[in-house]
mmCIF file of C-alpha atoms in Angstrom:
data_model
loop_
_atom_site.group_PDB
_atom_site.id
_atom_site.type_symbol
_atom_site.label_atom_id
_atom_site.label_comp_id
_atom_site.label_asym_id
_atom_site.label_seq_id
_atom_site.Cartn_x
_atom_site.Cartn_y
_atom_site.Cartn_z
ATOM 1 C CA UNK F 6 -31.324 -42.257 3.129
ATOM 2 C CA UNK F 7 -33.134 -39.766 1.482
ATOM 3 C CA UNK F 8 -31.377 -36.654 -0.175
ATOM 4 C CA UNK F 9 -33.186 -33.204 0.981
ATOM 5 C CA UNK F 10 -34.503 -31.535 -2.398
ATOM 6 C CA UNK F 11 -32.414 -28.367 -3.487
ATOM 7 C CA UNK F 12 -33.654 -24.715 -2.094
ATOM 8 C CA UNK F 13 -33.846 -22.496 -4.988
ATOM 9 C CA UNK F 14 -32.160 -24.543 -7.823
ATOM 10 C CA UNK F 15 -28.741 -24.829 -5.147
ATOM 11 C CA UNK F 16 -27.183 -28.374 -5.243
ATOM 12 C CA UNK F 17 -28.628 -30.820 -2.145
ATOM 13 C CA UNK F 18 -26.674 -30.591 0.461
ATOM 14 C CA UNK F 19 -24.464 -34.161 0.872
ATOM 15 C CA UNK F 20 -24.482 -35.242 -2.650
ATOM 16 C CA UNK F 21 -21.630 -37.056 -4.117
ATOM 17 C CA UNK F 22 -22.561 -34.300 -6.872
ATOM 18 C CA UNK F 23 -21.513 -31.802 -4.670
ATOM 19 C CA UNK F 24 -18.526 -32.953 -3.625
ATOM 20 C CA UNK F 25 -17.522 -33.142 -7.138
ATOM 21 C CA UNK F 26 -18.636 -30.250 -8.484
ATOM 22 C CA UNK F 27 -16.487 -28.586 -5.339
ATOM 23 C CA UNK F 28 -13.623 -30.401 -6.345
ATOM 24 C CA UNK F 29 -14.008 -29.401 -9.633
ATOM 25 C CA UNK F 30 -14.316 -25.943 -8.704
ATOM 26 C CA UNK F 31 -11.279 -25.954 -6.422
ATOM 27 C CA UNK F 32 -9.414 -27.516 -9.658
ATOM 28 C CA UNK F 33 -10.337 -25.119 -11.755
ATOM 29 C CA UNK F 34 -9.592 -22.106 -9.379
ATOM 30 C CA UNK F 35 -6.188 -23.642 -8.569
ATOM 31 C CA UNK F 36 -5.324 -24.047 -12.361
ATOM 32 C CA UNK F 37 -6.264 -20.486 -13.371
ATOM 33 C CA UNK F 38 -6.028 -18.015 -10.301
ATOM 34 C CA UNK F 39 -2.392 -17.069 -11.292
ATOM 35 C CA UNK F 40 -2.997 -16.166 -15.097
ATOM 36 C CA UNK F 41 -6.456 -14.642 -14.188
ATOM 37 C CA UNK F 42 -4.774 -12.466 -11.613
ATOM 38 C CA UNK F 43 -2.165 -11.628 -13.997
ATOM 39 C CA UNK F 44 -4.691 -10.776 -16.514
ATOM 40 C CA UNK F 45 -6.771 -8.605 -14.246
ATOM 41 C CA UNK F 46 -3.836 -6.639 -13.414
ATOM 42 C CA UNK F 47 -2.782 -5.518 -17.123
ATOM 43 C CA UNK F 48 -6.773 -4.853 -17.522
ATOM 44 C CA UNK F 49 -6.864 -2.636 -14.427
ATOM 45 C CA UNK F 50 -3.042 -1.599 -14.049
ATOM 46 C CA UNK F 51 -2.495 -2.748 -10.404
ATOM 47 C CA UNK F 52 -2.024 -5.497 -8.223
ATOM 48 C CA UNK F 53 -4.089 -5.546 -5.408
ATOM 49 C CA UNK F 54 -7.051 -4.572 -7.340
ATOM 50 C CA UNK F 55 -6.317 -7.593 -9.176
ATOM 51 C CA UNK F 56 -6.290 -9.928 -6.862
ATOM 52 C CA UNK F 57 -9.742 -8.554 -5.726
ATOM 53 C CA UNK F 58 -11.262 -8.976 -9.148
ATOM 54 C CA UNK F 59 -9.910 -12.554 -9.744
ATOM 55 C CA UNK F 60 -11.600 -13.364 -6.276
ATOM 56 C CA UNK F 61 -14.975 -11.744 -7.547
ATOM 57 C CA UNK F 62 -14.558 -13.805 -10.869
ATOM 58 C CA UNK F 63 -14.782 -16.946 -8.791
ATOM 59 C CA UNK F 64 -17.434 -15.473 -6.526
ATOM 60 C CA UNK F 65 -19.309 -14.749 -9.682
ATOM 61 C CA UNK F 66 -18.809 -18.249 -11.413
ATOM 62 C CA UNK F 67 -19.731 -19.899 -7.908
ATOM 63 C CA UNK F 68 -22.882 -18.221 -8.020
ATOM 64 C CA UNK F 69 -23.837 -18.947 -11.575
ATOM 65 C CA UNK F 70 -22.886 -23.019 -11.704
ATOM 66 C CA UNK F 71 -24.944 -23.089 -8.076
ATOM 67 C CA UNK F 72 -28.083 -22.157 -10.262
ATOM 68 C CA UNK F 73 -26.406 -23.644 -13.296
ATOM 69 C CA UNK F 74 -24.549 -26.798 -12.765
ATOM 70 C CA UNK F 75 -23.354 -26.543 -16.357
ATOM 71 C CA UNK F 76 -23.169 -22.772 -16.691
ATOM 72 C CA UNK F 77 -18.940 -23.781 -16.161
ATOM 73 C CA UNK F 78 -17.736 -26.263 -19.381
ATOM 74 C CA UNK F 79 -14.129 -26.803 -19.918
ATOM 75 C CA UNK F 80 -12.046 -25.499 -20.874
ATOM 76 C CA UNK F 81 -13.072 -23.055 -17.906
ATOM 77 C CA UNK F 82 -10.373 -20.323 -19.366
ATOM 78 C CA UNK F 83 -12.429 -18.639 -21.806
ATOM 79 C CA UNK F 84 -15.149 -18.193 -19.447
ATOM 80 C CA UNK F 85 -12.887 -16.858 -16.881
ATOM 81 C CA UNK F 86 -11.775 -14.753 -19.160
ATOM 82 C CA UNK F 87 -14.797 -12.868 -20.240
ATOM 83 C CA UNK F 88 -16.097 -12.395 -16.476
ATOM 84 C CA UNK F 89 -12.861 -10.710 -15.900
ATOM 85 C CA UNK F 90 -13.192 -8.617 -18.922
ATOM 86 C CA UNK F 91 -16.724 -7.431 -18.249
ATOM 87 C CA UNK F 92 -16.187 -6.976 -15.105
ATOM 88 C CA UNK F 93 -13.081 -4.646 -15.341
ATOM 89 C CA UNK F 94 -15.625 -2.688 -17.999
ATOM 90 C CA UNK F 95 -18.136 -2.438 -15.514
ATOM 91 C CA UNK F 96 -16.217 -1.502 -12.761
ATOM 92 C CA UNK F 97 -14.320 0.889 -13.935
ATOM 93 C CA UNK F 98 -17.354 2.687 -15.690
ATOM 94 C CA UNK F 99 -18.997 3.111 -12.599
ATOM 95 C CA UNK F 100 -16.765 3.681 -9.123
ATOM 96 C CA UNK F 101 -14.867 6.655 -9.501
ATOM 97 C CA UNK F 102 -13.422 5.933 -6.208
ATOM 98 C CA UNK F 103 -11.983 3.115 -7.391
ATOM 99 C CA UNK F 104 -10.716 4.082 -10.409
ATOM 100 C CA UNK F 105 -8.980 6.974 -8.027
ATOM 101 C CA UNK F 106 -7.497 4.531 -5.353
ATOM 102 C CA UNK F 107 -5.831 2.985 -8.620
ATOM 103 C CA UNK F 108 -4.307 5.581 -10.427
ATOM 104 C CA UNK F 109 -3.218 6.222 -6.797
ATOM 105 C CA UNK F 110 -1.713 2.806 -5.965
ATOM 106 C CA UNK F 111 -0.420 2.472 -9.498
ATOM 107 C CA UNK F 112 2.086 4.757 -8.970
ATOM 108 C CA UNK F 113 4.000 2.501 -6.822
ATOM 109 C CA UNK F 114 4.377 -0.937 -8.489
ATOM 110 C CA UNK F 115 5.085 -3.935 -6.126
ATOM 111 C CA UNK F 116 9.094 -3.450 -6.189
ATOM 112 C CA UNK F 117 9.414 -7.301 -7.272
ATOM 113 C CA UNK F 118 8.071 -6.797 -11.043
ATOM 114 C CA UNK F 119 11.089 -6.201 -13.725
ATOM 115 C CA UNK F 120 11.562 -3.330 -15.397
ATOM 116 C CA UNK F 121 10.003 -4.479 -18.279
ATOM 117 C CA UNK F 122 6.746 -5.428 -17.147
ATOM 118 C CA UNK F 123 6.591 -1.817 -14.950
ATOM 119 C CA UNK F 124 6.972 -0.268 -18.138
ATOM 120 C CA UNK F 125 4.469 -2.500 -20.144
ATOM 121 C CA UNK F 126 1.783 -2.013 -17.755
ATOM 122 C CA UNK F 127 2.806 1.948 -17.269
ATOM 123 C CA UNK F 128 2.188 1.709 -21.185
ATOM 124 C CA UNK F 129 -1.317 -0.203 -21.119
ATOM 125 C CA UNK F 130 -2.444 2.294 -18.631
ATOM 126 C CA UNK F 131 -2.135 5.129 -20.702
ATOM 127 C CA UNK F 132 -5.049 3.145 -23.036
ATOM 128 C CA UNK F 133 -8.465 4.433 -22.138
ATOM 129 C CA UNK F 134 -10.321 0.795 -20.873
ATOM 130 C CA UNK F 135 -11.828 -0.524 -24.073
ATOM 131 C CA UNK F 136 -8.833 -0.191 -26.124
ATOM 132 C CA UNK F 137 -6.610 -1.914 -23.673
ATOM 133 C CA UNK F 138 -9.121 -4.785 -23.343
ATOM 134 C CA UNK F 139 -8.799 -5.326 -26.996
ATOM 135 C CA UNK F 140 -4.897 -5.219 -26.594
ATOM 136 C CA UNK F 141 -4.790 -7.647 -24.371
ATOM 137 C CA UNK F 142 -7.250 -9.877 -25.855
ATOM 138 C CA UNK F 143 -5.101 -9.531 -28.753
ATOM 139 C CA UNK F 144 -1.461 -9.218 -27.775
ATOM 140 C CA UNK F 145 -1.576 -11.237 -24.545
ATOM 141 C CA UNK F 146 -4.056 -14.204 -25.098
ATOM 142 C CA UNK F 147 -3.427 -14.067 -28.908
ATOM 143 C CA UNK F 148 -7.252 -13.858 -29.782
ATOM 144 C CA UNK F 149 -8.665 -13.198 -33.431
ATOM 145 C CA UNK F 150 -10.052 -9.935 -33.749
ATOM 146 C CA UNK F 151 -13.268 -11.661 -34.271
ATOM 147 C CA UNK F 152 -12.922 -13.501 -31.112
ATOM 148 C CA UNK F 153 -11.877 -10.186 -29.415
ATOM 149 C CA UNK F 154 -15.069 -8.831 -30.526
ATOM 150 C CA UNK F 155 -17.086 -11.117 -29.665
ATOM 151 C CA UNK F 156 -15.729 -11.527 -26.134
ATOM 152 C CA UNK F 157 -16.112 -7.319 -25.930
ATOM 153 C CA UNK F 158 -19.660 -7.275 -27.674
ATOM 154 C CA UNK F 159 -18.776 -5.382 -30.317
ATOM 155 C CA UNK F 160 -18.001 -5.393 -34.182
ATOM 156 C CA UNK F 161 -14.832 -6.544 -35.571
ATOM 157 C CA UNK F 162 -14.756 -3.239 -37.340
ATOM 158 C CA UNK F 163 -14.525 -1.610 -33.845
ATOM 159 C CA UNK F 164 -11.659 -3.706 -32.676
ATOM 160 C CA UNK F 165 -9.527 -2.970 -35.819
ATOM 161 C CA UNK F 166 -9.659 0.321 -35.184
ATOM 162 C CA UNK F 167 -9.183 -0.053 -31.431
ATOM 163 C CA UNK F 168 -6.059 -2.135 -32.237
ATOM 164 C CA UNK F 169 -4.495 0.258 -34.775
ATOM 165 C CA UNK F 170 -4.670 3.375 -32.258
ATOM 166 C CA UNK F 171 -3.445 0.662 -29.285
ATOM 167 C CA UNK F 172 -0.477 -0.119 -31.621
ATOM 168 C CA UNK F 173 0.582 3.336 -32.046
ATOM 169 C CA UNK F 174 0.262 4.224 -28.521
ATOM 170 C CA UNK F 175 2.039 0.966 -26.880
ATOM 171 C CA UNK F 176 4.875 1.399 -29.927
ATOM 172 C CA UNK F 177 5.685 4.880 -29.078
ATOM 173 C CA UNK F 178 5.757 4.258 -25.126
ATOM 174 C CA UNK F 179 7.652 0.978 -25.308
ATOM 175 C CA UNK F 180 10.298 2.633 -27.673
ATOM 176 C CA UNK F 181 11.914 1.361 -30.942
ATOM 177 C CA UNK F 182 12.724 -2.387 -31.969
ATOM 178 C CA UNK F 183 15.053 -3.783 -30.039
ATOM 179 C CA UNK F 184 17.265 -7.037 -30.402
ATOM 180 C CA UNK F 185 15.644 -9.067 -27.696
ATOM 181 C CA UNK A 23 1.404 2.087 -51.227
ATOM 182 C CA UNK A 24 1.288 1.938 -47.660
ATOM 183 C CA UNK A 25 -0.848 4.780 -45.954
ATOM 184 C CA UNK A 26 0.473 7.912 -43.553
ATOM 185 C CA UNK A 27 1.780 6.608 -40.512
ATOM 186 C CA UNK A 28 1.344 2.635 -40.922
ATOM 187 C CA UNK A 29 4.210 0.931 -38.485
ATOM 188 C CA UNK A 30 6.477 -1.333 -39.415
ATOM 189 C CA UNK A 31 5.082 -5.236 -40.066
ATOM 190 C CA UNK A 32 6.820 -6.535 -37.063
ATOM 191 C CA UNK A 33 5.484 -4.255 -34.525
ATOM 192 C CA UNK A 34 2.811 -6.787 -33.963
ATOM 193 C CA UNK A 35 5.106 -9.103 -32.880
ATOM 194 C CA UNK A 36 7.372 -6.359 -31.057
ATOM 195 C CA UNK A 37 4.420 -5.583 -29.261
ATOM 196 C CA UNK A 38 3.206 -9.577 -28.162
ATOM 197 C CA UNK A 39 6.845 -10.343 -27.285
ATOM 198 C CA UNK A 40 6.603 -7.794 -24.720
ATOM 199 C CA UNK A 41 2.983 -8.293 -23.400
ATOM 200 C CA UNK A 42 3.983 -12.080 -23.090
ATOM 201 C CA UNK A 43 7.233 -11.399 -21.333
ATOM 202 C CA UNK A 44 5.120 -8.973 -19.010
ATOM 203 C CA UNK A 45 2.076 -11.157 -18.877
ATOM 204 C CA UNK A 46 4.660 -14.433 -18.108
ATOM 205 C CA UNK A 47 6.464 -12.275 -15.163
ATOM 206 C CA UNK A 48 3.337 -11.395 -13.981
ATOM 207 C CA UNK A 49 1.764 -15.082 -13.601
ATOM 208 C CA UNK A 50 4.876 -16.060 -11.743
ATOM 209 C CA UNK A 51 4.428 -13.282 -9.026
ATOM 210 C CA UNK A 52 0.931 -14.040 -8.228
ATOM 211 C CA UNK A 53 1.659 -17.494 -8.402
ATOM 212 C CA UNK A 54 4.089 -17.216 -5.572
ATOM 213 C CA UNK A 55 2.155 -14.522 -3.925
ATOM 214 C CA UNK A 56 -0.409 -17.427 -3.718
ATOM 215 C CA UNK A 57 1.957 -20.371 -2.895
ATOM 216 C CA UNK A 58 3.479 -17.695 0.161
ATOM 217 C CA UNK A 59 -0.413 -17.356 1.487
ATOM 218 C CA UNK A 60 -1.074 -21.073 1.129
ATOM 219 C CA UNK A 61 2.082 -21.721 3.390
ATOM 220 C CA UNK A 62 1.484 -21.569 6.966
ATOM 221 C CA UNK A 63 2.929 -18.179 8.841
ATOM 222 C CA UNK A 64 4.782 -18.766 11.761
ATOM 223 C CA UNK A 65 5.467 -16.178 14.215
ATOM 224 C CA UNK A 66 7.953 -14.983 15.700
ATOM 225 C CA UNK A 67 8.971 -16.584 18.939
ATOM 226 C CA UNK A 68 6.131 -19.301 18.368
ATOM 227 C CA UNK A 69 9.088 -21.986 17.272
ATOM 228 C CA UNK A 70 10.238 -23.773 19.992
ATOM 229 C CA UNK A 71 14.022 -22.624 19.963
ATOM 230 C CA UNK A 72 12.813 -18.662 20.048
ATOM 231 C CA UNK A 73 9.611 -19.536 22.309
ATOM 232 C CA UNK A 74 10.571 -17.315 25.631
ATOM 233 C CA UNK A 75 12.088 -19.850 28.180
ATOM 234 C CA UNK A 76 9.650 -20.245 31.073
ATOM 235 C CA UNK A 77 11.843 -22.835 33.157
ATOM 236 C CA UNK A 78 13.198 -21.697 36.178
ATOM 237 C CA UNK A 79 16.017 -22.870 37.624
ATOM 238 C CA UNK A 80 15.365 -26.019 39.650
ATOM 239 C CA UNK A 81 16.987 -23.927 42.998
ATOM 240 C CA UNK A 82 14.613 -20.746 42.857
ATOM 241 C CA UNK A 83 11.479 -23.136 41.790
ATOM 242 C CA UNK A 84 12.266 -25.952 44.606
ATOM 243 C CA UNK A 85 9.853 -25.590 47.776
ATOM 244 C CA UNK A 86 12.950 -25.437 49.951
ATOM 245 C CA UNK A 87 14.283 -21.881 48.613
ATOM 246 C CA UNK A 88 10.584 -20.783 48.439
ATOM 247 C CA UNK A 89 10.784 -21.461 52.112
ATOM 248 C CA UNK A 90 14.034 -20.280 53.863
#
């Protein structure tokens, strides 16, 4: 049986290649949803606008491996990763509204989360956005500076300084050494 | 000589201690927050022990009561 030729550079509809690269995707969205979510909520301070972006992440890479059946390589993290990040920039550079509804909602943290990571987040929050990206790229995923700047598009240079104003900031909010 | 203001040499790992703890406790509450959406929701009074009992007794449902 012929297969019906692809519409635009999408996959043919029926194709064991299909199926795959479904399965694949459904893999790849179970393995990283939680972690991505997590991450989009220390990059934008609150939880249900993290759950939106992690969705839009996927939306995003869906889009791109249907014209680009190898836009996706694994490890998939790092990829997730800098979608998230740019589009946390981008976001929050351009809806006011949004950045609004989560200073709003941020104020009341979902009453599950321990005190510590209220207080963490509280303390990201108070970074404007680029400097908390690098923070996080740094502190959280344990990225290079180089690799930090080079998921952020910018020079290492930048993210030094970045990270030395982010570490004065997050040491005087989260307080003095403690024995942990 | 270490310049104005430079932190102490562990505040680096002060600092990643606490974003992993935070980032660790955050992974497990969308986790289950995903695992509690992926679970089927039952409503209430859809099981069968709280569905509403629509049996009538077999005396007011028999065609002889209907009757007299």
């Amino acid at each position: 049986m012929p297969v019906e030729p692809a519409v635009d550079g999408a996959e043919p509809v029926g194709t064991d290649r299909l199926s795959a690269g479904e399965a694949r995707m459904t893999r790849i969205y179970t393995d990283n949803i939680a972690r991505l979510t997590a991450l989009a909520c220390l990059l934008s301070g609150e939880a249900p606008a993290a759950e939106d972006l992690a969705q839009e992440v996927f939306v995003h890479i869906v889009r791109r491996t249907a014209k680009d059946p190898d836009y996706l390589r694994e490890p998939a993290w790092p990829y997730l990763r800098a979608v998230m990040v740019n589009l946390v920039m981008q976001r929050r550079r351009g809806l006011v509204r949004e950045r609004l509804r989560l200073l709003r909602a941020a104020e009341h943290p979902p009453v599950e989360w321990p005190r510590d990571t209220i207080d963490f987040v509280a303390a990201l929050r108070t970074l404007p956005r680029r400097m908390r990206a690098c923070a996080i790229l740094f502190y959280v995923e344990d990225l290079s500076r180089a690799e930090v700047a080079n998921v952020l598009a910018c020079s290492p240079r930048t993210v030094q300084t970045q990270l030395r104003e982010a570490r004065h900031r997050l040491r005087d909010r989260l307080g003095p050494l403690e024995d942990e | 000589m270490k310049p104005t203001g430079e932190l102490p040499a562990d505040t680096d790992d002060h600092i990643r201690h606490r974003a992993h703890a935070a980032h660790d406790q955050l992974r497990l509450y969308f986790s289950l927050r995903v695992l509690s959406e992926a679970l089927p929701t039952r409503r209430r009074g859809s099981t069968p022990q709280q569905r509403p009992c629509r049996m009538r007794s077999p005396a007011a449902s028999s065609p002889r009561q209907r009757q007299t």
